[in-house]
Amino acid sequence: NALQYAMARKMVERSLGNDLKEIKINSRITVLKQEEKLETAIDTPSGTLRLKGFPDRIDTDGQGLRIIDFKTGSFDEKKLKIDRLEDLTNPEKKFALQLACYMLMAEKTLKNLTGLRTRGYILPLKQSNPKLAEASLPFDEPRGFSEFEALLTVTLKQMLDPAVPIAQTTEIKRCANCTFLRICNREAAAANNY
């Protein structure tokens, strides 16, 4: 489809344009991985869970490791600002949580490559002049990553605890893209809101 091709080409041009700007600032960017799986184990009372993800790009810029995720839809940079670790459980902060998970996995598997700071970014390709938006997270290496992993472990423990009932969201709009829409019987309610 010519329209899809044109849109994809424009997004690639924007991404490369952003890289050129970054090279002028940092003088050197080395791409380490593109859309390759990161994975780590999280131990919970229910067993070991595998946390995995596919960041769009991992590179170094002389200041450390950069985890970059491209977004082709709407994006609000304010949602990357996290004041307290607990804010990462807020669904509105899903991109910050995604980056925090990528950063944790990279920290545990790739840290030896640079020995420098690990940072997470979103590159919103839909914008006409995209620039990297850095996640502002309330932790830094090395202690912060262990605190985040502890929060993740507690959250997973609650999710997997059969004694904790699963509660439906009160925000019906969230149901529109949910995989479990039919199971929880929200299909009619979600359809009426769209």
mmCIF file of C-alpha atoms in Angstrom:
data_model
loop_
_atom_site.group_PDB
_atom_site.id
_atom_site.type_symbol
_atom_site.label_atom_id
_atom_site.label_comp_id
_atom_site.label_asym_id
_atom_site.label_seq_id
_atom_site.Cartn_x
_atom_site.Cartn_y
_atom_site.Cartn_z
ATOM 1 C CA ASN A 1 0.000 0.000 0.000
ATOM 2 C CA ALA A 2 1.507 3.315 -1.104
ATOM 3 C CA LEU A 3 0.105 5.256 1.850
ATOM 4 C CA GLN A 4 1.577 2.839 4.405
ATOM 5 C CA TYR A 5 4.908 2.951 2.595
ATOM 6 C CA ALA A 6 4.926 6.761 2.610
ATOM 7 C CA MET A 7 4.073 6.859 6.315
ATOM 8 C CA ALA A 8 6.762 4.289 7.179
ATOM 9 C CA ARG A 9 9.326 6.174 5.112
ATOM 10 C CA LYS A 10 8.454 9.434 6.874
ATOM 11 C CA MET A 11 8.863 7.806 10.292
ATOM 12 C CA VAL A 12 12.246 6.336 9.340
ATOM 13 C CA GLU A 13 13.346 9.768 8.082
ATOM 14 C CA ARG A 14 12.247 11.322 11.386
ATOM 15 C CA SER A 15 14.117 8.684 13.360
ATOM 16 C CA LEU A 16 17.301 9.206 11.348
ATOM 17 C CA GLY A 17 16.889 12.984 11.632
ATOM 18 C CA ASN A 18 16.733 12.600 15.396
ATOM 19 C CA ASP A 19 19.894 10.470 15.302
ATOM 20 C CA LEU A 20 21.735 13.190 13.376
ATOM 21 C CA LYS A 21 20.732 15.777 15.987
ATOM 22 C CA GLU A 22 21.883 13.451 18.780
ATOM 23 C CA ILE A 23 25.231 12.828 17.060
ATOM 24 C CA LYS A 24 25.822 16.581 16.853
ATOM 25 C CA ILE A 25 25.254 16.808 20.619
ATOM 26 C CA ASN A 26 26.952 13.602 21.784
ATOM 27 C CA SER A 27 29.408 13.172 18.890
ATOM 28 C CA ARG A 28 28.970 9.390 18.873
ATOM 29 C CA ILE A 29 26.138 6.897 19.048
ATOM 30 C CA THR A 30 26.756 3.160 18.833
ATOM 31 C CA VAL A 31 23.703 1.010 18.147
ATOM 32 C CA LEU A 32 23.973 -2.251 20.112
ATOM 33 C CA LYS A 33 20.619 -3.929 19.499
ATOM 34 C CA GLN A 34 17.461 -3.374 17.479
ATOM 35 C CA GLU A 35 14.211 -5.115 18.354
ATOM 36 C CA GLU A 36 16.057 -7.914 20.139
ATOM 37 C CA LYS A 37 14.647 -9.674 23.163
ATOM 38 C CA LEU A 38 15.707 -8.682 26.654
ATOM 39 C CA GLU A 39 14.848 -11.144 29.390
ATOM 40 C CA THR A 40 15.360 -11.633 33.109
ATOM 41 C CA ALA A 41 13.977 -13.793 35.895
ATOM 42 C CA ILE A 42 11.824 -12.471 38.729
ATOM 43 C CA ASP A 43 11.480 -14.773 41.731
ATOM 44 C CA THR A 44 8.062 -14.826 43.404
ATOM 45 C CA PRO A 45 6.510 -17.157 45.989
ATOM 46 C CA SER A 46 4.601 -18.738 43.079
ATOM 47 C CA GLY A 47 7.830 -19.511 41.240
ATOM 48 C CA THR A 48 10.207 -17.836 38.858
ATOM 49 C CA LEU A 49 8.626 -15.615 36.211
ATOM 50 C CA ARG A 50 10.350 -14.558 33.023
ATOM 51 C CA LEU A 51 10.114 -10.857 32.277
ATOM 52 C CA LYS A 52 10.834 -10.167 28.637
ATOM 53 C CA GLY A 53 10.481 -7.361 26.176
ATOM 54 C CA PHE A 54 11.632 -6.102 22.802
ATOM 55 C CA PRO A 55 12.868 -2.510 22.959
ATOM 56 C CA ASP A 56 13.119 -0.899 19.537
ATOM 57 C CA ARG A 57 16.724 0.105 20.055
ATOM 58 C CA ILE A 58 19.546 -0.038 22.588
ATOM 59 C CA ASP A 59 22.568 2.158 22.038
ATOM 60 C CA THR A 60 25.371 3.977 23.830
ATOM 61 C CA ASP A 61 26.043 7.693 23.562
ATOM 62 C CA GLY A 62 29.179 8.203 25.644
ATOM 63 C CA GLN A 63 27.080 8.924 28.746
ATOM 64 C CA GLY A 64 25.732 5.408 29.106
ATOM 65 C CA LEU A 65 23.254 2.878 27.851
ATOM 66 C CA ARG A 66 20.092 4.209 26.187
ATOM 67 C CA ILE A 67 16.924 2.138 25.862
ATOM 68 C CA ILE A 68 14.751 3.685 23.141
ATOM 69 C CA ASP A 69 11.187 2.759 22.302
ATOM 70 C CA PHE A 70 9.531 4.269 19.228
ATOM 71 C CA LYS A 71 5.895 5.329 19.459
ATOM 72 C CA THR A 72 3.795 5.826 16.356
ATOM 73 C CA GLY A 73 0.627 6.867 18.189
ATOM 74 C CA SER A 74 -0.213 9.754 20.462
ATOM 75 C CA PHE A 75 2.211 10.424 23.280
ATOM 76 C CA ASP A 76 2.278 12.725 26.306
ATOM 77 C CA GLU A 77 5.778 13.343 27.668
ATOM 78 C CA LYS A 78 4.346 14.201 31.126
ATOM 79 C CA LYS A 79 3.405 10.545 31.552
ATOM 80 C CA LEU A 80 7.123 9.670 31.690
ATOM 81 C CA LYS A 81 7.632 11.677 34.883
ATOM 82 C CA ILE A 82 7.469 9.460 37.963
ATOM 83 C CA ASP A 83 7.907 10.961 41.433
ATOM 84 C CA ARG A 84 7.499 7.764 43.489
ATOM 85 C CA LEU A 85 8.102 4.151 42.550
ATOM 86 C CA GLU A 86 4.459 3.319 43.357
ATOM 87 C CA ASP A 87 3.372 5.678 40.548
ATOM 88 C CA LEU A 88 4.590 3.062 38.070
ATOM 89 C CA THR A 89 1.491 0.985 38.910
ATOM 90 C CA ASN A 90 -0.746 3.787 37.559
ATOM 91 C CA PRO A 91 -2.077 2.721 34.125
ATOM 92 C CA GLU A 92 -1.602 6.313 32.913
ATOM 93 C CA LYS A 93 2.155 5.807 33.355
ATOM 94 C CA LYS A 94 2.332 2.649 31.217
ATOM 95 C CA PHE A 95 5.161 3.925 29.001
ATOM 96 C CA ALA A 96 7.261 4.770 32.063
ATOM 97 C CA LEU A 97 6.613 1.267 33.425
ATOM 98 C CA GLN A 98 7.554 -0.256 30.076
ATOM 99 C CA LEU A 99 10.836 1.691 30.027
ATOM 100 C CA ALA A 100 11.546 0.848 33.679
ATOM 101 C CA CYS A 101 11.136 -2.863 32.860
ATOM 102 C CA TYR A 102 13.395 -2.560 29.802
ATOM 103 C CA MET A 103 15.961 -0.693 31.902
ATOM 104 C CA LEU A 104 15.861 -3.346 34.632
ATOM 105 C CA MET A 105 16.362 -6.120 32.078
ATOM 106 C CA ALA A 106 19.169 -4.222 30.357
ATOM 107 C CA GLU A 107 20.801 -3.424 33.682
ATOM 108 C CA LYS A 108 20.823 -7.102 34.598
ATOM 109 C CA THR A 109 22.000 -8.382 31.211
ATOM 110 C CA LEU A 110 23.925 -5.596 29.423
ATOM 111 C CA LYS A 111 25.413 -3.448 32.178
ATOM 112 C CA ASN A 112 28.913 -4.793 31.600
ATOM 113 C CA LEU A 113 28.926 -3.323 28.092
ATOM 114 C CA THR A 114 29.299 0.277 29.247
ATOM 115 C CA GLY A 115 29.633 0.414 33.015
ATOM 116 C CA LEU A 116 27.741 3.711 32.762
ATOM 117 C CA ARG A 117 24.227 4.892 33.561
ATOM 118 C CA THR A 118 21.159 3.218 31.999
ATOM 119 C CA ARG A 119 18.440 5.578 30.714
ATOM 120 C CA GLY A 120 15.079 5.056 29.018
ATOM 121 C CA TYR A 121 13.587 7.140 26.214
ATOM 122 C CA ILE A 122 10.527 7.357 24.002
ATOM 123 C CA LEU A 123 10.895 8.660 20.453
ATOM 124 C CA PRO A 124 7.419 9.835 19.324
ATOM 125 C CA LEU A 125 7.617 9.379 15.548
ATOM 126 C CA LYS A 126 4.159 10.842 14.949
ATOM 127 C CA GLN A 127 5.431 14.314 15.843
ATOM 128 C CA SER A 128 6.656 16.419 12.938
ATOM 129 C CA ASN A 129 9.923 17.179 14.744
ATOM 130 C CA PRO A 130 10.434 14.248 17.132
ATOM 131 C CA LYS A 131 12.939 14.420 19.952
ATOM 132 C CA LEU A 132 13.874 11.854 22.557
ATOM 133 C CA ALA A 133 11.774 12.100 25.731
ATOM 134 C CA GLU A 134 13.641 10.729 28.741
ATOM 135 C CA ALA A 135 11.809 8.845 31.455
ATOM 136 C CA SER A 136 12.201 10.624 34.769
ATOM 137 C CA LEU A 137 12.269 7.759 37.246
ATOM 138 C CA PRO A 138 12.796 8.027 41.024
ATOM 139 C CA PHE A 139 15.689 5.602 41.085
ATOM 140 C CA ASP A 140 19.208 5.275 39.855
ATOM 141 C CA GLU A 141 21.678 2.432 39.762
ATOM 142 C CA PRO A 142 22.374 0.191 41.525
ATOM 143 C CA ARG A 143 20.071 0.429 44.552
ATOM 144 C CA GLY A 144 17.142 1.864 42.605
ATOM 145 C CA PHE A 145 16.912 -1.084 40.277
ATOM 146 C CA SER A 146 16.698 -3.481 43.210
ATOM 147 C CA GLU A 147 13.939 -1.292 44.739
ATOM 148 C CA PHE A 148 12.041 -1.353 41.442
ATOM 149 C CA GLU A 149 12.505 -5.122 41.177
ATOM 150 C CA ALA A 150 11.139 -5.470 44.733
ATOM 151 C CA LEU A 151 8.044 -3.416 43.776
ATOM 152 C CA LEU A 152 7.614 -5.554 40.671
ATOM 153 C CA THR A 153 7.905 -8.731 42.751
ATOM 154 C CA VAL A 154 5.267 -7.538 45.243
ATOM 155 C CA THR A 155 2.918 -6.549 42.401
ATOM 156 C CA LEU A 156 3.350 -9.909 40.663
ATOM 157 C CA LYS A 157 2.857 -11.737 43.968
ATOM 158 C CA GLN A 158 -0.495 -9.943 44.441
ATOM 159 C CA MET A 159 -1.541 -10.683 40.866
ATOM 160 C CA LEU A 160 -0.749 -14.385 41.261
ATOM 161 C CA ASP A 161 -2.257 -14.807 44.734
ATOM 162 C CA PRO A 162 -5.443 -16.920 44.383
ATOM 163 C CA ALA A 163 -6.737 -15.438 47.657
ATOM 164 C CA VAL A 164 -6.792 -11.929 46.135
ATOM 165 C CA PRO A 165 -9.930 -11.495 44.003
ATOM 166 C CA ILE A 166 -9.575 -10.020 40.540
ATOM 167 C CA ALA A 167 -11.525 -6.774 40.412
ATOM 168 C CA GLN A 168 -12.883 -5.326 37.197
ATOM 169 C CA THR A 169 -11.840 -1.808 36.391
ATOM 170 C CA THR A 170 -14.336 0.965 36.910
ATOM 171 C CA GLU A 171 -12.953 2.689 33.811
ATOM 172 C CA ILE A 172 -14.858 0.965 31.015
ATOM 173 C CA LYS A 173 -12.734 2.683 28.313
ATOM 174 C CA ARG A 174 -9.801 0.497 29.360
ATOM 175 C CA CYS A 175 -11.800 -2.580 28.321
ATOM 176 C CA ALA A 176 -11.745 -1.704 24.613
ATOM 177 C CA ASN A 177 -8.280 -3.196 24.010
ATOM 178 C CA CYS A 178 -8.330 -5.892 26.664
ATOM 179 C CA THR A 179 -7.619 -9.475 25.637
ATOM 180 C CA PHE A 180 -9.946 -10.777 28.360
ATOM 181 C CA LEU A 181 -12.965 -8.657 27.394
ATOM 182 C CA ARG A 182 -15.257 -11.625 26.715
ATOM 183 C CA ILE A 183 -14.201 -13.553 29.802
ATOM 184 C CA CYS A 184 -15.129 -10.766 32.198
ATOM 185 C CA ASN A 185 -18.402 -10.054 30.389
ATOM 186 C CA ARG A 186 -17.646 -6.422 29.644
ATOM 187 C CA GLU A 187 -18.046 -6.705 25.895
ATOM 188 C CA ALA A 188 -21.441 -4.980 25.712
ATOM 189 C CA ALA A 189 -20.455 -2.197 28.092
ATOM 190 C CA ALA A 190 -17.214 -1.486 26.211
ATOM 191 C CA ALA A 191 -18.974 -1.545 22.828
ATOM 192 C CA ASN A 192 -21.540 1.013 23.999
ATOM 193 C CA ASN A 193 -18.790 3.481 24.914
ATOM 194 C CA TYR A 194 -17.181 3.485 21.454
#
